[in-house]
Tab-separated table of C-alpha atoms in Angstrom:
chain	number	residue	atom	x	y	z
O	1	MET	CA	-111.755	-141.261	-6.710
O	2	THR	CA	-111.556	-142.302	-3.053
O	3	ARG	CA	-114.980	-142.852	-1.533
O	4	THR	CA	-115.448	-143.799	2.118
O	5	ILE	CA	-118.923	-145.232	2.725
O	6	VAL	CA	-120.592	-144.802	6.112
O	7	ALA	CA	-124.202	-145.610	6.880
O	8	SER	CA	-126.929	-145.724	9.480
O	9	ALA	CA	-129.741	-148.263	9.299
O	10	THR	CA	-131.530	-146.107	6.724
O	11	ARG	CA	-129.058	-143.599	5.310
O	12	GLU	CA	-125.765	-143.876	3.422
O	13	ILE	CA	-123.189	-141.088	3.278
O	14	VAL	CA	-120.134	-140.863	1.044
O	15	ILE	CA	-117.011	-139.085	2.272
O	16	GLY	CA	-114.920	-138.046	-0.694
O	17	PHE	CA	-113.097	-135.290	-2.554
O	18	ASP	CA	-116.066	-134.821	-4.879
O	19	GLN	CA	-118.629	-134.829	-2.054
O	20	PRO	CA	-119.960	-132.108	0.270
O	21	PHE	CA	-117.756	-131.675	3.332
O	22	CYS	CA	-118.710	-134.223	6.010
O	23	VAL	CA	-119.493	-132.549	9.345
O	24	ILE	CA	-119.081	-135.013	12.233
O	25	GLY	CA	-120.900	-133.560	15.236
O	26	GLU	CA	-118.675	-133.554	18.313
O	27	ARG	CA	-121.090	-132.795	21.145
O	28	ILE	CA	-121.800	-136.301	22.499
O	29	ASN	CA	-118.522	-136.430	24.350
O	30	PRO	CA	-118.170	-135.998	28.134
O	31	THR	CA	-114.514	-134.963	27.884
O	32	GLY	CA	-114.328	-131.504	29.415
O	33	ARG	CA	-118.080	-131.494	30.109
O	34	LYS	CA	-118.498	-132.248	33.797
O	35	LYS	CA	-122.275	-131.969	33.759
O	36	LEU	CA	-122.654	-134.392	30.861
O	37	ALA	CA	-120.177	-136.837	32.406
O	38	ALA	CA	-122.058	-136.804	35.717
O	39	GLU	CA	-125.373	-137.357	33.964
O	40	MET	CA	-124.060	-140.303	31.972
O	41	VAL	CA	-122.578	-141.957	35.047
O	42	GLU	CA	-125.979	-141.641	36.723
O	43	GLY	CA	-127.744	-143.142	33.695
O	44	ASN	CA	-129.290	-139.821	32.677
O	45	PHE	CA	-129.131	-139.378	28.908
O	46	ASP	CA	-131.294	-136.272	28.545
O	47	THR	CA	-128.390	-134.113	27.370
O	48	VAL	CA	-127.227	-136.853	24.997
O	49	ARG	CA	-130.679	-136.920	23.436
O	50	LYS	CA	-130.827	-133.134	23.160
O	51	ASP	CA	-127.356	-132.910	21.648
O	52	ALA	CA	-128.098	-135.640	19.108
O	53	ILE	CA	-131.272	-133.964	17.866
O	54	GLU	CA	-129.818	-130.437	17.838
O	55	GLN	CA	-126.669	-131.393	15.959
O	56	VAL	CA	-128.569	-133.134	13.185
O	57	ALA	CA	-130.985	-130.191	12.965
O	58	ALA	CA	-127.978	-127.867	12.679
O	59	GLY	CA	-126.630	-129.775	9.692
O	60	ALA	CA	-124.352	-132.532	11.011
O	61	THR	CA	-123.684	-135.231	8.431
O	62	MET	CA	-122.658	-137.736	11.102
O	63	LEU	CA	-122.440	-137.826	14.915
O	64	ASP	CA	-119.436	-138.818	16.997
O	65	VAL	CA	-120.437	-140.839	20.089
O	66	ASN	CA	-118.055	-140.995	23.049
O	67	ALA	CA	-118.720	-142.365	26.545
O	68	GLY	CA	-115.291	-141.913	28.152
O	69	VAL	CA	-116.567	-140.543	31.449
O	70	THR	CA	-113.786	-141.797	33.693
O	71	ALA	CA	-110.154	-142.828	33.609
O	72	VAL	CA	-110.788	-145.247	36.465
O	73	ASP	CA	-110.952	-148.758	35.039
O	74	PRO	CA	-112.487	-147.752	31.677
O	75	ASN	CA	-112.107	-151.328	30.400
O	76	ALA	CA	-114.741	-152.370	32.925
O	77	THR	CA	-117.101	-149.383	32.727
O	78	GLU	CA	-116.893	-147.904	29.248
O	79	PRO	CA	-118.131	-150.776	27.031
O	80	ALA	CA	-121.628	-150.942	28.558
O	81	LEU	CA	-121.969	-147.168	28.731
O	82	LEU	CA	-120.873	-146.691	25.122
O	83	VAL	CA	-123.331	-149.358	23.968
O	84	LYS	CA	-126.173	-147.693	25.862
O	85	THR	CA	-125.287	-144.253	24.478
O	86	LEU	CA	-124.985	-145.577	20.935
O	87	GLU	CA	-128.322	-147.368	21.111
O	88	ILE	CA	-130.078	-144.217	22.351
O	89	VAL	CA	-128.563	-142.030	19.645
O	90	GLN	CA	-129.234	-144.365	16.735
O	91	GLU	CA	-132.874	-144.678	17.759
O	92	LEU	CA	-133.237	-140.874	17.712
O	93	VAL	CA	-131.480	-139.869	14.493
O	94	ASP	CA	-130.878	-141.451	11.101
O	95	VAL	CA	-127.368	-140.144	10.373
O	96	PRO	CA	-124.332	-142.460	10.445
O	97	LEU	CA	-122.347	-142.584	13.681
O	98	SER	CA	-118.698	-142.500	14.653
O	99	ILE	CA	-117.789	-144.856	17.513
O	100	ASP	CA	-115.269	-142.875	19.545
O	101	SER	CA	-113.206	-144.678	22.175
O	102	SER	CA	-109.638	-145.481	23.140
O	103	VAL	CA	-110.841	-148.703	24.798
O	104	THR	CA	-110.719	-151.665	22.421
O	105	ALA	CA	-113.365	-153.623	24.353
O	106	ALA	CA	-115.739	-150.649	24.127
O	107	ILE	CA	-115.229	-150.346	20.366
O	108	GLU	CA	-115.981	-154.030	19.818
O	109	ALA	CA	-119.026	-153.938	22.084
O	110	ALA	CA	-120.362	-150.945	20.159
O	111	LEU	CA	-119.684	-152.556	16.780
O	112	LYS	CA	-121.854	-155.505	17.810
O	113	VAL	CA	-124.924	-153.280	18.255
O	114	ALA	CA	-124.230	-150.543	15.700
O	115	LYS	CA	-126.618	-150.338	12.767
O	116	GLY	CA	-125.389	-149.717	9.255
O	117	ARG	CA	-121.715	-148.975	8.703
O	118	PRO	CA	-120.275	-146.722	11.428
O	119	LEU	CA	-116.884	-145.043	11.440
O	120	VAL	CA	-114.499	-146.196	14.188
O	121	ASN	CA	-112.586	-143.431	15.934
O	122	SER	CA	-109.760	-144.442	16.122
O	123	VAL	CA	-106.468	-146.288	15.571
O	124	THR	CA	-102.958	-144.851	15.970
O	125	GLY	CA	-99.578	-145.984	14.690
O	126	GLU	CA	-98.760	-147.674	17.994
O	127	GLU	CA	-98.132	-151.384	17.495
O	128	GLU	CA	-100.472	-152.356	20.304
O	129	LYS	CA	-103.305	-150.317	18.810
O	130	LEU	CA	-102.699	-151.565	15.278
O	131	GLU	CA	-102.852	-155.181	16.393
O	132	ALA	CA	-105.967	-154.585	18.501
O	133	ILE	CA	-108.055	-152.376	16.203
O	134	LEU	CA	-107.273	-153.396	12.615
O	135	PRO	CA	-108.618	-156.958	13.013
O	136	LEU	CA	-111.910	-155.455	14.269
O	137	ILE	CA	-112.075	-153.115	11.273
O	138	LYS	CA	-111.636	-156.093	8.961
O	139	LYS	CA	-114.065	-158.319	10.879
O	140	TYR	CA	-116.900	-155.768	10.912
O	141	ASN	CA	-116.038	-154.232	7.516
O	142	VAL	CA	-116.103	-150.635	8.736
O	143	PRO	CA	-113.903	-147.582	8.090
O	144	VAL	CA	-111.546	-146.197	10.729
O	145	VAL	CA	-109.942	-142.883	11.651
O	146	ALA	CA	-106.144	-143.194	11.618
O	147	ILE	CA	-104.460	-140.689	13.924
O	148	SER	CA	-100.937	-139.750	12.910
O	149	ASN	CA	-99.080	-140.457	16.147
O	150	ASP	CA	-97.287	-143.540	17.473
O	151	GLU	CA	-95.234	-144.702	20.471
O	152	THR	CA	-93.079	-141.575	20.188
O	153	GLY	CA	-96.089	-139.302	20.662
O	154	ILE	CA	-97.223	-136.466	18.404
O	155	SER	CA	-94.368	-135.192	16.265
O	156	MET	CA	-94.059	-131.503	15.474
O	157	ASP	CA	-92.520	-132.565	12.147
O	158	PRO	CA	-95.251	-132.948	9.488
O	159	ASP	CA	-93.065	-135.373	7.542
O	160	VAL	CA	-93.066	-137.706	10.542
O	161	ARG	CA	-96.837	-137.457	10.852
O	162	PHE	CA	-97.157	-138.310	7.149
O	163	ALA	CA	-94.881	-141.329	7.647
O	164	VAL	CA	-97.058	-142.556	10.523
O	165	ALA	CA	-100.189	-142.187	8.377
O	166	LYS	CA	-98.516	-144.113	5.561
O	167	LYS	CA	-97.527	-146.865	8.000
O	168	ILE	CA	-101.124	-147.217	9.211
O	169	VAL	CA	-102.474	-147.375	5.653
O	170	GLU	CA	-99.919	-150.032	4.708
O	171	ARG	CA	-100.599	-152.098	7.829
O	172	ALA	CA	-104.320	-151.868	7.146
O	173	MET	CA	-103.751	-153.172	3.623
O	174	ASP	CA	-101.858	-156.116	5.143
O	175	HIS	CA	-105.116	-156.933	6.959
O	176	GLY	CA	-107.109	-156.681	3.729
O	177	ILE	CA	-108.481	-153.214	4.529
O	178	LYS	CA	-108.692	-150.892	1.533
O	179	PRO	CA	-107.254	-147.342	1.691
O	180	GLU	CA	-110.700	-145.872	1.114
O	181	ASP	CA	-111.664	-147.226	4.548
O	182	ILE	CA	-108.857	-145.284	6.237
O	183	VAL	CA	-109.698	-141.680	7.148
O	184	VAL	CA	-106.469	-140.021	8.255
O	185	ASP	CA	-106.324	-137.422	11.014
O	186	PRO	CA	-103.085	-135.503	10.348
O	187	LEU	CA	-103.350	-133.856	13.796
O	188	VAL	CA	-104.041	-130.146	13.684
O	189	MET	CA	-101.808	-128.202	16.081
O	190	PRO	CA	-102.885	-125.003	17.898
O	191	ILE	CA	-101.872	-122.006	15.791
O	192	GLY	CA	-101.375	-119.914	18.934
O	193	ALA	CA	-98.587	-122.233	20.064
O	194	LEU	CA	-97.156	-123.230	16.680
O	195	GLY	CA	-97.137	-120.380	14.198
O	196	ASP	CA	-96.894	-122.553	11.089
O	197	ALA	CA	-99.563	-125.056	12.196
O	198	GLY	CA	-101.852	-123.907	9.386
O	199	ARG	CA	-99.232	-124.231	6.675
O	200	GLN	CA	-98.196	-127.603	8.090
O	201	VAL	CA	-101.664	-129.113	7.861
O	202	PHE	CA	-102.355	-127.653	4.402
O	203	ALA	CA	-99.174	-129.265	3.060
O	204	LEU	CA	-99.930	-132.538	4.848
O	205	LEU	CA	-103.441	-132.678	3.433
O	206	ARG	CA	-102.172	-132.262	-0.105
O	207	ARG	CA	-99.711	-135.107	0.375
O	208	LEU	CA	-102.338	-137.353	1.935
O	209	ARG	CA	-104.672	-136.708	-0.990
O	210	GLU	CA	-102.114	-136.970	-3.784
O	211	GLU	CA	-99.757	-139.657	-2.449
O	212	LEU	CA	-101.887	-141.872	-0.196
O	213	LYS	CA	-105.218	-140.953	-1.830
O	214	VAL	CA	-107.071	-141.152	1.485
O	215	ASN	CA	-109.882	-139.149	3.000
O	216	THR	CA	-109.087	-137.015	6.006
O	217	THR	CA	-110.562	-135.572	9.186
O	218	CYS	CA	-109.473	-133.582	12.228
O	219	GLY	CA	-110.566	-132.131	15.549
O	220	LEU	CA	-111.296	-128.793	13.912
O	221	SER	CA	-111.246	-126.509	16.950
O	222	ASN	CA	-107.709	-127.540	17.904
O	223	ILE	CA	-106.438	-124.875	15.507
O	224	SER	CA	-107.822	-122.052	17.683
O	225	PHE	CA	-107.012	-123.439	21.137
O	226	GLY	CA	-105.922	-120.719	23.544
O	227	LEU	CA	-106.967	-117.798	21.341
O	228	PRO	CA	-109.789	-115.288	21.838
O	229	HIS	CA	-112.804	-115.375	19.508
O	230	ARG	CA	-112.023	-118.952	18.523
O	231	HIS	CA	-115.015	-119.325	16.226
O	232	GLY	CA	-113.652	-116.650	13.907
O	233	ILE	CA	-110.400	-118.610	13.536
O	234	ASN	CA	-112.307	-121.867	13.066
O	235	ALA	CA	-114.546	-120.329	10.411
O	236	GLY	CA	-111.530	-119.039	8.495
O	237	PHE	CA	-109.757	-122.382	8.798
O	238	ILE	CA	-112.617	-124.432	7.360
O	239	PRO	CA	-112.525	-123.315	3.698
O	240	MET	CA	-108.722	-123.396	3.726
O	241	VAL	CA	-108.489	-127.025	4.852
O	242	ILE	CA	-111.269	-128.003	2.469
O	243	GLY	CA	-109.346	-126.328	-0.350
O	244	ALA	CA	-106.237	-128.277	0.681
O	245	GLY	CA	-108.137	-131.573	0.490
O	246	MET	CA	-109.736	-132.285	3.871
O	247	THR	CA	-113.010	-134.149	3.439
O	248	SER	CA	-114.483	-134.225	6.961
O	249	ALA	CA	-114.022	-132.766	10.427
O	250	ILE	CA	-115.131	-133.463	13.969
O	251	MET	CA	-116.649	-130.128	14.929
O	252	ASN	CA	-119.596	-128.389	16.543
O	253	PRO	CA	-122.366	-127.963	13.948
O	254	CYS	CA	-124.309	-125.777	16.367
O	255	ARG	CA	-121.978	-122.844	15.634
O	256	PRO	CA	-123.732	-120.935	12.820
O	257	GLN	CA	-120.576	-119.046	11.805
O	258	GLU	CA	-118.654	-122.284	11.267
O	259	MET	CA	-121.474	-124.054	9.456
O	260	GLU	CA	-121.871	-121.039	7.187
O	261	ALA	CA	-118.192	-121.438	6.267
O	262	VAL	CA	-118.740	-125.143	5.497
O	263	ARG	CA	-121.728	-124.415	3.279
O	264	ALA	CA	-119.928	-121.596	1.482
O	265	ALA	CA	-116.917	-123.851	0.860
O	266	ASN	CA	-119.232	-126.505	-0.591
O	267	VAL	CA	-120.650	-123.905	-2.978
O	268	LEU	CA	-117.232	-122.654	-4.048
O	269	ASN	CA	-115.792	-126.170	-4.277
O	270	GLY	CA	-118.595	-127.274	-6.584
O	271	THR	CA	-120.027	-129.895	-4.231
O	272	ASP	CA	-123.291	-128.017	-3.614
O	273	ALA	CA	-124.868	-128.529	-7.025
O	274	ASN	CA	-126.581	-125.383	-8.305
O	275	CYS	CA	-126.024	-123.850	-4.839
O	276	ALA	CA	-129.167	-125.736	-3.813
O	277	ASN	CA	-128.352	-126.307	-0.146
O	278	TRP	CA	-127.069	-122.745	0.277
O	279	ILE	CA	-130.248	-121.303	-1.229
O	280	MET	CA	-132.491	-123.585	0.810
O	281	THR	CA	-130.704	-122.646	4.018
O	282	TYR	CA	-130.254	-118.909	3.524
O	283	ARG	CA	-132.978	-117.763	1.161
O	284	ASP	CA	-134.835	-116.010	4.011
O	285	TYR	CA	-131.698	-114.842	5.794
O	286	LYS	CA	-131.738	-111.209	6.944
O	287	PRO	CA	-128.534	-109.491	8.032
O	288	ALA	CA	-128.585	-107.997	11.503
O	289	ALA	CA	-128.981	-104.285	11.993
O	290	ALA	CA	-126.121	-102.499	13.764
O	291	GLY	CA	-125.933	-103.578	17.378
O	292	GLU	CA	-128.336	-106.498	16.937
O	293	ALA	CA	-127.703	-110.251	16.846
O	294	ALA	CA	-127.710	-111.752	13.388
O	295	ALA	CA	-130.956	-113.344	12.298
O	296	SER	CA	-130.816	-117.110	12.082
O	297	PRO	CA	-131.194	-118.705	8.657
O	298	ALA	CA	-134.522	-120.238	7.802
O	299	PRO	CA	-134.789	-123.939	8.687
O	300	ALA	CA	-133.657	-126.242	5.914
O	301	ALA	CA	-133.093	-129.959	5.685
O	302	GLY	CA	-129.560	-130.681	6.825
O	303	GLY	CA	-128.962	-126.985	7.339
O	304	ARG	CA	-130.658	-125.594	10.446
O	305	PRO	CA	-128.693	-123.793	13.118
O	306	ALA	CA	-129.175	-124.712	16.757
O	307	ARG	CA	-127.914	-123.521	20.115
O	308	ARG	CA	-124.251	-123.278	20.906
O	309	GLY	CA	-122.015	-125.898	22.445
O	310	GLY	CA	-118.508	-127.285	22.490
O	311	ARG	CA	-116.215	-130.112	23.426
O	312	ALA	CA	-112.649	-130.891	24.289
O	313	GLY	CA	-110.390	-131.005	21.252
O	314	ARG	CA	-107.989	-133.745	20.307
O	315	VAL	CA	-104.865	-131.837	21.253
O	316	GLY	CA	-106.211	-129.293	23.720
O	317	GLU	CA	-109.511	-128.383	25.318
O	318	GLY	CA	-111.195	-127.434	22.081
O	319	GLY	CA	-114.740	-126.801	23.198
O	320	SER	CA	-116.495	-124.340	25.391
O	321	ALA	CA	-117.841	-124.995	28.848
O	322	GLU	CA	-121.274	-126.493	29.442
């Protein structure tokens, strides 16, 4: 059974087919969040701190940390800012972190100060990226997200995306990196633009699980980009991708409807033993009366809801505004 180990200084998490679904909180990302980006540029990390605490309280298993505030000379500015952001977050919370950057120098700078065993987000099938990132993954002995696109871009053909994923896994093995340390992102397409995007990703996930035997992730809200009432689509998508074999997702844990779908899928998938987390989270839950907002579940370790938020998705603007 494939088991991807991530860890903070004090806490180890296993991503795997026989494990509860791994929720990677997406909120610490200035992409599409002008207020957060401006704060980070000014050295104000109040929102970062708030988002870190709220996401863990809402049930995030891990937190994604991104400091890509500007496209202007990111090689010069992003490494120091990512390090600062990472240090603040890992002092506040004890969950493992995902180091999220497209700048190789920023990833290496963050790996030097990261505690435990973080996930690196990400490497693609582009030759330049493979040669830059895979040696770092080997050197620091950490897992990496492998995004299924290469020099040709993002293919609409799921067979091509599978071939790119296979190429990355094989190249990683050439560097002495085991498949269990590759978490493949098969690239979820917006269902509003591509009508068979759901069927595509379900089929891809089964192949990735059965043929490559790797764990998987995605930018979850990409599926609903451009549609009204996106959280309803996202909540329906979650148990379906979990059933197809997805083991983690970069998503907003502060959306109660979506976290309820994750917890229910864990129950039905047999990864919430004796329904313990579900019972702990919802034992005092009271359905809303007609015309009233739903009552929030009682606080529970790893299961509390928090206020709403959002972030830009991997393919489109996946999150809400500030």
